[in-house]
Amino acid sequence: MTAKGTFETADWTPQPSYDDRDGVTLGVVTLTKTFSGDLTGTSLVTMLIATTPVDESRSYVALERIEGTLEGRSGSFVVQHDATSDNGEQTLRIRVVADSGTGELRGLRGEMDIVIGPDGGHSYTFDYTL
């Protein structure tokens, strides 16, 4: 099955970097999201971020707990993000953590793609099984 919609981010809270040397910085950021569309609800995201002296080369990994309703079924689940930018060449994989689903989302599996539009708006496509 496929769910589609949009989301907004808020409450970006960077922590002081925990390692900063030779132009490479490691840090932590937390933020929240609000989802609309086939998935409605909110989430809390915790990111580990690596930046480099090259503006277009960086990376992040994150865990995000999403709580809400997915096409009429309520519960929560966790997704894992793995993203890189290598001189602007970007890759992103967001997948459901196995057996993290609760409530009516127990047994959820899948992967999510996100797109940031030219206007800065965020949309998602979530391919999943339940």
PDB file of C-alpha atoms in Angstrom:
ATOM      1  CA  MET A   1       0.000   0.000   0.000  1.00  0.00           C
ATOM      2  CA  THR A   2       1.076   3.605  -0.503  1.00  0.00           C
ATOM      3  CA  ALA A   3       0.287   6.627   1.677  1.00  0.00           C
ATOM      4  CA  LYS A   4       0.959  10.193   0.518  1.00  0.00           C
ATOM      5  CA  GLY A   5       0.752  13.645   2.032  1.00  0.00           C
ATOM      6  CA  THR A   6       2.706  16.554   3.439  1.00  0.00           C
ATOM      7  CA  PHE A   7       4.427  17.448   6.684  1.00  0.00           C
ATOM      8  CA  GLU A   8       5.723  20.513   8.461  1.00  0.00           C
ATOM      9  CA  THR A   9       8.764  20.720  10.711  1.00  0.00           C
ATOM     10  CA  ALA A  10       9.077  22.822  13.859  1.00  0.00           C
ATOM     11  CA  ASP A  11      11.060  23.224  17.063  1.00  0.00           C
ATOM     12  CA  TRP A  12      14.507  22.686  15.505  1.00  0.00           C
ATOM     13  CA  THR A  13      16.770  22.517  18.554  1.00  0.00           C
ATOM     14  CA  PRO A  14      20.485  22.063  17.863  1.00  0.00           C
ATOM     15  CA  GLN A  15      22.590  20.952  20.825  1.00  0.00           C
ATOM     16  CA  PRO A  16      26.172  22.150  21.214  1.00  0.00           C
ATOM     17  CA  SER A  17      28.438  20.072  18.955  1.00  0.00           C
ATOM     18  CA  TYR A  18      30.070  17.175  20.766  1.00  0.00           C
ATOM     19  CA  ASP A  19      33.114  16.897  18.477  1.00  0.00           C
ATOM     20  CA  ASP A  20      34.545  19.673  16.320  1.00  0.00           C
ATOM     21  CA  ARG A  21      37.987  19.375  14.782  1.00  0.00           C
ATOM     22  CA  ASP A  22      39.749  19.782  11.469  1.00  0.00           C
ATOM     23  CA  GLY A  23      36.617  21.378   9.991  1.00  0.00           C
ATOM     24  CA  VAL A  24      34.402  18.350  10.671  1.00  0.00           C
ATOM     25  CA  THR A  25      31.635  18.822  13.232  1.00  0.00           C
ATOM     26  CA  LEU A  26      29.472  16.180  14.905  1.00  0.00           C
ATOM     27  CA  GLY A  27      26.254  17.361  16.494  1.00  0.00           C
ATOM     28  CA  VAL A  28      22.724  16.519  17.620  1.00  0.00           C
ATOM     29  CA  VAL A  29      19.456  18.184  16.565  1.00  0.00           C
ATOM     30  CA  THR A  30      15.908  17.474  17.723  1.00  0.00           C
ATOM     31  CA  LEU A  31      12.752  18.606  15.940  1.00  0.00           C
ATOM     32  CA  THR A  32       9.070  17.827  15.605  1.00  0.00           C
ATOM     33  CA  LYS A  33       6.901  17.109  12.571  1.00  0.00           C
ATOM     34  CA  THR A  34       3.183  17.339  11.888  1.00  0.00           C
ATOM     35  CA  PHE A  35       1.872  15.005   9.153  1.00  0.00           C
ATOM     36  CA  SER A  36      -1.199  15.536   6.949  1.00  0.00           C
ATOM     37  CA  GLY A  37      -2.723  13.343   4.254  1.00  0.00           C
ATOM     38  CA  ASP A  38      -2.989   9.562   4.441  1.00  0.00           C
ATOM     39  CA  LEU A  39      -0.766   9.712   7.543  1.00  0.00           C
ATOM     40  CA  THR A  40      -1.906  12.214  10.161  1.00  0.00           C
ATOM     41  CA  GLY A  41      -0.114  12.804  13.427  1.00  0.00           C
ATOM     42  CA  THR A  42       3.039  14.109  15.000  1.00  0.00           C
ATOM     43  CA  SER A  43       6.581  12.927  15.527  1.00  0.00           C
ATOM     44  CA  LEU A  44       9.734  13.607  17.479  1.00  0.00           C
ATOM     45  CA  VAL A  45      13.028  13.319  15.566  1.00  0.00           C
ATOM     46  CA  THR A  46      16.518  13.014  17.042  1.00  0.00           C
ATOM     47  CA  MET A  47      19.342  13.457  14.493  1.00  0.00           C
ATOM     48  CA  LEU A  48      23.069  12.897  14.642  1.00  0.00           C
ATOM     49  CA  ILE A  49      24.673  15.210  12.085  1.00  0.00           C
ATOM     50  CA  ALA A  50      28.152  15.381  10.535  1.00  0.00           C
ATOM     51  CA  THR A  51      29.164  18.510   8.624  1.00  0.00           C
ATOM     52  CA  THR A  52      32.387  18.997   6.676  1.00  0.00           C
ATOM     53  CA  PRO A  53      34.336  21.952   5.275  1.00  0.00           C
ATOM     54  CA  VAL A  54      32.569  21.290   1.929  1.00  0.00           C
ATOM     55  CA  ASP A  55      29.082  22.858   2.118  1.00  0.00           C
ATOM     56  CA  GLU A  56      27.505  20.163  -0.050  1.00  0.00           C
ATOM     57  CA  SER A  57      29.070  17.190   1.789  1.00  0.00           C
ATOM     58  CA  ARG A  58      27.368  16.158   5.019  1.00  0.00           C
ATOM     59  CA  SER A  59      25.442  13.317   6.589  1.00  0.00           C
ATOM     60  CA  TYR A  60      22.779  12.506   9.161  1.00  0.00           C
ATOM     61  CA  VAL A  61      21.233   9.508  10.834  1.00  0.00           C
ATOM     62  CA  ALA A  62      18.058   9.809  12.876  1.00  0.00           C
ATOM     63  CA  LEU A  63      15.372   7.977  14.767  1.00  0.00           C
ATOM     64  CA  GLU A  64      11.809   9.301  14.580  1.00  0.00           C
ATOM     65  CA  ARG A  65       8.778   8.104  16.548  1.00  0.00           C
ATOM     66  CA  ILE A  66       5.572   8.841  14.621  1.00  0.00           C
ATOM     67  CA  GLU A  67       2.263   8.738  16.470  1.00  0.00           C
ATOM     68  CA  GLY A  68      -1.068   9.099  14.709  1.00  0.00           C
ATOM     69  CA  THR A  69      -3.348   7.491  12.162  1.00  0.00           C
ATOM     70  CA  LEU A  70      -2.274   5.747   8.957  1.00  0.00           C
ATOM     71  CA  GLU A  71      -5.207   5.357   6.577  1.00  0.00           C
ATOM     72  CA  GLY A  72      -7.668   4.888   9.454  1.00  0.00           C
ATOM     73  CA  ARG A  73      -5.452   2.775  11.748  1.00  0.00           C
ATOM     74  CA  SER A  74      -4.089   4.414  14.893  1.00  0.00           C
ATOM     75  CA  GLY A  75      -0.870   3.747  16.763  1.00  0.00           C
ATOM     76  CA  SER A  76       2.787   4.634  16.593  1.00  0.00           C
ATOM     77  CA  PHE A  77       5.954   3.386  14.905  1.00  0.00           C
ATOM     78  CA  VAL A  78       9.619   4.308  14.612  1.00  0.00           C
ATOM     79  CA  VAL A  79      11.525   5.078  11.414  1.00  0.00           C
ATOM     80  CA  GLN A  80      15.287   5.195  10.907  1.00  0.00           C
ATOM     81  CA  HIS A  81      16.831   7.812   8.583  1.00  0.00           C
ATOM     82  CA  ASP A  82      20.172   7.437   6.778  1.00  0.00           C
ATOM     83  CA  ALA A  83      21.095  10.417   4.595  1.00  0.00           C
ATOM     84  CA  THR A  84      24.219  11.645   2.843  1.00  0.00           C
ATOM     85  CA  SER A  85      25.185  14.444   0.538  1.00  0.00           C
ATOM     86  CA  ASP A  86      28.413  13.882  -1.397  1.00  0.00           C
ATOM     87  CA  ASN A  87      29.211  17.198  -3.109  1.00  0.00           C
ATOM     88  CA  GLY A  88      25.465  17.688  -3.596  1.00  0.00           C
ATOM     89  CA  GLU A  89      24.729  14.105  -4.736  1.00  0.00           C
ATOM     90  CA  GLN A  90      22.074  13.144  -2.187  1.00  0.00           C
ATOM     91  CA  THR A  91      20.861   9.790  -0.929  1.00  0.00           C
ATOM     92  CA  LEU A  92      18.166   9.151   1.682  1.00  0.00           C
ATOM     93  CA  ARG A  93      16.699   5.971   3.090  1.00  0.00           C
ATOM     94  CA  ILE A  94      13.924   6.037   5.675  1.00  0.00           C
ATOM     95  CA  ARG A  95      12.607   2.679   6.823  1.00  0.00           C
ATOM     96  CA  VAL A  96      10.333   1.407   9.566  1.00  0.00           C
ATOM     97  CA  VAL A  97      12.186  -0.187  12.485  1.00  0.00           C
ATOM     98  CA  ALA A  98      10.994  -3.813  12.523  1.00  0.00           C
ATOM     99  CA  ASP A  99       8.386  -4.563  15.214  1.00  0.00           C
ATOM    100  CA  SER A 100       8.205  -0.934  16.410  1.00  0.00           C
ATOM    101  CA  GLY A 101       4.518  -0.577  15.481  1.00  0.00           C
ATOM    102  CA  THR A 102       1.964  -0.247  18.286  1.00  0.00           C
ATOM    103  CA  GLY A 103      -1.830  -0.360  18.447  1.00  0.00           C
ATOM    104  CA  GLU A 104      -3.439  -0.936  15.063  1.00  0.00           C
ATOM    105  CA  LEU A 105      -0.033  -0.396  13.406  1.00  0.00           C
ATOM    106  CA  ARG A 106       1.518  -3.501  14.983  1.00  0.00           C
ATOM    107  CA  GLY A 107       3.417  -5.435  12.293  1.00  0.00           C
ATOM    108  CA  LEU A 108       3.971  -2.353  10.091  1.00  0.00           C
ATOM    109  CA  ARG A 109       6.880  -2.538   7.619  1.00  0.00           C
ATOM    110  CA  GLY A 110       7.885  -0.097   4.917  1.00  0.00           C
ATOM    111  CA  GLU A 111       9.985   2.722   3.512  1.00  0.00           C
ATOM    112  CA  MET A 112       9.267   6.435   3.190  1.00  0.00           C
ATOM    113  CA  ASP A 113      10.549   8.943   0.663  1.00  0.00           C
ATOM    114  CA  ILE A 114      10.461  12.673   1.297  1.00  0.00           C
ATOM    115  CA  VAL A 115      10.704  15.534  -1.164  1.00  0.00           C
ATOM    116  CA  ILE A 116      11.458  19.145  -0.345  1.00  0.00           C
ATOM    117  CA  GLY A 117       9.862  21.336  -2.989  1.00  0.00           C
ATOM    118  CA  PRO A 118      11.351  24.540  -4.435  1.00  0.00           C
ATOM    119  CA  ASP A 119       9.107  26.515  -2.064  1.00  0.00           C
ATOM    120  CA  GLY A 120      10.522  24.603   0.954  1.00  0.00           C
ATOM    121  CA  GLY A 121       7.356  22.521   1.459  1.00  0.00           C
ATOM    122  CA  HIS A 122       7.785  18.859   2.443  1.00  0.00           C
ATOM    123  CA  SER A 123       5.867  15.890   1.032  1.00  0.00           C
ATOM    124  CA  TYR A 124       6.112  12.156   1.697  1.00  0.00           C
ATOM    125  CA  THR A 125       5.347   8.879  -0.060  1.00  0.00           C
ATOM    126  CA  PHE A 126       5.169   5.901   2.301  1.00  0.00           C
ATOM    127  CA  ASP A 127       5.175   2.389   0.778  1.00  0.00           C
ATOM    128  CA  TYR A 128       4.159  -0.052   3.490  1.00  0.00           C
ATOM    129  CA  THR A 129       2.673  -3.409   4.409  1.00  0.00           C
ATOM    130  CA  LEU A 130       0.585  -4.159   7.460  1.00  0.00           C
TER     131      LEU A 130
END
